Amino acid sequence: MRVYEIMDGVKKYRFGSPISTDAIVLEGYEIDNEKPRYLTIENNKDLKLKYKMAVKDQVFGLGENQKGINKRGGVFEAYCSDDAVHTPDKKSLYGAHNFLIIHGAQKFGVFIDYPGRVKFDIGFTHRDELEIIIDDKNLDLYIIDGDSLREIVNKFLKIIGKSYVPPKWAFGFQQCRWSYVDAEEVEGVADSFIKYDIPCDSIYLDIDYMEDFKDFTVSKERFPDFKNFVKGIKNKGFRLIPIIDAGVKIEEDYDIYEEGIENEYFCVGKDGSPFVAAVWPGKVHFPDFLNKDARKWFGYKYKVLTDCGIEGFWNDMNEPAIFYTERGISEAIGFVEKSKNKNLNIYSFFQLTDCFEGLSNNDKDYKSFYHNMNGKLVNHDRIHNLYGYNMTRAAAEGFKEIDSNKRFLIFSRASYVGMHRYGGIWTGDNHSWWEHILLNMKMMPSLNMCGFLYSGADTGGFSGDANAQLVIRWTQFSLFTPLFRNHSAMGTRKQEPYAFDIESVDILRETIRLRYALLPYIYSEYMKAVREQDVYFAPLLFEYEDKYSKHVENQLLVGGSLMIAPIYEENALARHVWLPEEMLLWKVVSYDERVLEVMDRGHHFIDIDINEIPLFIRKNKMIILGNHANNVEKLETLEMNIVAFVDNRATYTYYDDDGMTYDFKQGAYSEIIIDIEKIDEDYKINIHNNGNKHVKKMNFDIVDMSGNITKKSVKI
Ligand code: MIG
C-alpha cells in the first residue's frame, strides 16, 4: 500500500491501482507506509473496512440517501440508481457520495474513492459495528482527522475543490412540470405567473420539447420558431431550461447518432459494437462520457441550444437509466413462454412478474458494456457511479468552450463526489408525501457535507397528487434551498403556485416573495460557503454541542445567522423547537411586516399557522433583506434592511457580485461589512464598504435581549 499526506490531517491509502475518478483536487506527497488509523482491514474475497462504534457514536455524511442526518442504524449502497419510489428501505438513490464522518468517542472522516459498488453497514447488522464493503481491491481510502464535525467536513471540502457557482438568476423560483407540451402551454405558464403576480425566474422544458426524445433537437411542430420563442419568454421575464437525457436515439441521419458512430463515441458491448439499450426514444446508445473526446464532442452540442438563447439545462437519466435491453426482453419472453399453460405456484408466479419488473436498470446490463478510458476498455459496472458525473462535466466543459466567462445553470440527477465542481443536483423523483419534506430537510445538510451546495428537491413532490397544504409547507422549506424548483410528473394534479384556491395562492405568493427579499442573505451565504469551502445547511451540532442539539434533525442552520424549523406534518399548526441559546423569532407572514419576539433557551412548542414561516435569528447575528421583485434581475438593492439580534456585538459580511460571470474569481466582488456594537443603551454601527456601488442606505431593526427594538438608518 502507498500512503500520501494530502494536507494536514488528511491521508490517502492507495490499494492496488485504482481508476482515477477526479474526485480529489489535491495530490499531496508520499510518506512512509503506515496502516490506516481507526479502521481494521479484512482483505478476503472482497475488501472490508471495519470500525467498532462506541454506544454514543454518531455517523454523518453519505449525501443523497434515505434515513436521518445521523446515518447510524442504516445500511446503504453506493450505486447510482434510477428508482422512483423513495421509501425508507431504499439503499441507494441517484447519487454516490462515499464520505462519512464518525463523531463520538473518536472523530474522523472516511472517503472511499471507488466508483463501483460500495456497501455501508452502519450498525445495522451489528449495533456497534461499522462495516464498509468494496467489491474491488483497487481504490483510494482517505482518512480525515479533526476535532469537530465542522473541521472534518471543512477538510474534506478542501480536498474535493470548490463548488460550482450558478448564475444569480438560478437562485430565483423555478417552475417545472413534465407535460408542458408546446409553446402555447409554456407561454400560458409564464402568463399565469404574471397574472397572479408571483415571482419566477425560469420555466422548464421536460422531454416534451424534443423531436422524438432526441437530444439537441426541438420539435418544429410544437415549438415552431424556437429561437424567437425563447426570446419572447425572456422578454416576459423568464428563462427556459431544457432537459438533456443520457441516451442518444438510434436513427439514421440524426446527426448526433451519426457522429457518435463515426467517431466511436458510444459505449460498446463485449463484441466491440455500440451497446444498445432502450429509454425514452426506444433504442439508444450511451455516449461514453469517460472518454474525453466523447465528452468534448457531447459538451459542445449544448451549443445547438445556447445558440437559441438557452442559458441553463438539467441532465437527466444519467445513472444511466435503462428501461430494457434485448437481452432482458428475450429472457423475459422466454420465461413467459415456458410458463404458458403451467400451473404457476407462489414461486413461479412471482418469478414471472419479477422478470418484467427486473427489466429496468438491471445489473446484468450494467455489467455488459464498456468504456474507453484513455484507450483501455473498462467494464461499466466498475465505474458506474462516474457516468452522470461525467455527463455533467461534459456539459460544464462545453460551456467553457461556448462562452468561457458566462455562468450557465446546470444540474444533474446522478452524481459522484467531485461533480459538485461542475454542477448541482436535484434529488430526483420524490413523491407528494409529507415524509418527503422531512427527507428533503435531512438530505440537504448531508449533501452539503459531500460538497453539493447547489441542490434542492422537487418542491410539492414529483409523483402523486399534492394538496395545497403540502405545497405550501414544502415551499416554506424549499425557499431556503439554493435550487428552488416546483416540479411534478405528467398525469399528476397540477401544483404550480397558482393552481390552488385564492387563499393558498396568496400564501404561496408571500412565501416566494420572502425568498426574493432574502436573496441578498441566501446568495451571500451560498457564496461564502463556496469560497470558504464550508456548508450552507448544517445540523445544529455544527455550532452547538449541548445534548439536545446533537440529536435534532428537524431544525437546520441556514448560513451563519439563521435557524429554521419548518412544519412537515399534515394539519400541524404548531411544533416543538429546541433553542440552544436565546434567539429572535420572526414569524414571517409578509416580509415587510416585522413582528419580532425574543425566545429563551430551552424547549418550546410554537404555533405556526399555515401562512407563517418562522425564522430564528441567532444571538449576535443579523440577516439582510431587500425587497422582492418578479425576477432576480429586477431586484434592486438601493435600500437594504437588516434585522439583528444583539447582546453585545454582531458582525455580518454582505457579499455580492455581477451574478453572471466568473469575474468574482479574479476579485470582482463587493463586500459590505456591517458591525453593530452595543454601547450602554445605544448601538454603534460601523459599515465598511468594499466596492459595493448599489447600496445607498441601510435600515436597521436591532433587538436586544429584552426585546426592545431600536430602529436606525445609515447612509452608505
Ligand atoms: O423516466 O423526463 O427525474 O424529473 O420529469 C422519467 C421525464 C424521466 C425523470 C426525471 C423527472 C422528469 C422525467 N424523467
mmCIF file of C-alpha atoms and ligand atoms in Angstrom, residues 82 84 94 176-179 205-208 210 213 243 245 279-280 314 316-317 319 321 323 413 426-430 458 462 485 487-490, ligand 1:
data_model
loop_
_atom_site.group_PDB
_atom_site.id
_atom_site.type_symbol
_atom_site.label_atom_id
_atom_site.label_comp_id
_atom_site.label_asym_id
_atom_site.label_seq_id
_atom_site.Cartn_x
_atom_site.Cartn_y
_atom_site.Cartn_z
ATOM 1 C CA ASP A 82 -32.967 5.305 -11.034
ATOM 2 C CA ALA A 84 -38.685 6.466 -8.430
ATOM 3 C CA TYR A 94 -29.297 8.671 -7.688
ATOM 4 C CA CYS A 176 -41.174 22.779 -13.954
ATOM 5 C CA ARG A 177 -43.644 20.093 -14.927
ATOM 6 C CA TRP A 178 -43.317 17.123 -17.186
ATOM 7 C CA SER A 179 -46.040 17.729 -19.814
ATOM 8 C CA LEU A 205 -38.824 22.177 -20.751
ATOM 9 C CA ASP A 206 -39.097 18.485 -19.979
ATOM 10 C CA ILE A 207 -38.731 15.784 -22.652
ATOM 11 C CA ASP A 208 -41.863 17.062 -24.381
ATOM 12 C CA MET A 210 -37.755 17.394 -28.231
ATOM 13 C CA PHE A 213 -36.916 12.475 -27.490
ATOM 14 C CA ILE A 243 -33.723 18.780 -20.237
ATOM 15 C CA ASP A 245 -31.098 12.880 -21.486
ATOM 16 C CA VAL A 279 -35.012 4.519 -22.859
ATOM 17 C CA TRP A 280 -37.454 7.269 -23.944
ATOM 18 C CA TRP A 314 -30.806 19.797 -16.450
ATOM 19 C CA ASP A 316 -31.493 13.514 -16.631
ATOM 20 C CA MET A 317 -31.450 9.698 -16.812
ATOM 21 C CA GLU A 319 -27.237 6.773 -13.892
ATOM 22 C CA ALA A 321 -31.334 4.664 -16.517
ATOM 23 C CA PHE A 323 -35.791 0.722 -19.446
ATOM 24 C CA ARG A 413 -29.683 13.648 -11.445
ATOM 25 C CA TRP A 426 -31.706 17.775 -7.772
ATOM 26 C CA THR A 427 -32.834 14.877 -5.672
ATOM 27 C CA GLY A 428 -34.910 13.088 -8.306
ATOM 28 C CA ASP A 429 -38.366 11.584 -8.367
ATOM 29 C CA ASN A 430 -39.757 12.063 -4.887
ATOM 30 C CA ASP A 458 -38.918 18.698 -6.467
ATOM 31 C CA PHE A 462 -42.876 14.734 -8.291
ATOM 32 C CA ARG A 485 -37.976 24.425 -8.028
ATOM 33 C CA HIS A 487 -41.768 20.073 -10.327
ATOM 34 C CA SER A 488 -44.337 17.355 -10.917
ATOM 35 C CA ALA A 489 -44.903 14.351 -13.130
ATOM 36 C CA MET A 490 -47.162 14.039 -16.113
HETATM 37 O O1 MIG B 1 -38.480 8.359 -16.620
HETATM 38 O O2 MIG B 1 -38.303 13.485 -18.274
HETATM 39 O O3 MIG B 1 -36.359 12.527 -12.749
HETATM 40 O O4 MIG B 1 -37.694 14.894 -13.294
HETATM 41 O O5 MIG B 1 -39.676 14.836 -15.287
HETATM 42 C C1 MIG B 1 -38.766 9.643 -16.172
HETATM 43 C C2 MIG B 1 -39.336 12.977 -17.502
HETATM 44 C C3 MIG B 1 -37.833 10.624 -16.837
HETATM 45 C C4 MIG B 1 -37.206 11.560 -14.756
HETATM 46 C C5 MIG B 1 -36.828 12.807 -14.034
HETATM 47 C C6 MIG B 1 -38.035 13.715 -13.976
HETATM 48 C C7 MIG B 1 -38.512 14.020 -15.363
HETATM 49 C C8 MIG B 1 -38.853 12.713 -16.082
HETATM 50 N N1 MIG B 1 -37.671 11.850 -16.093
#
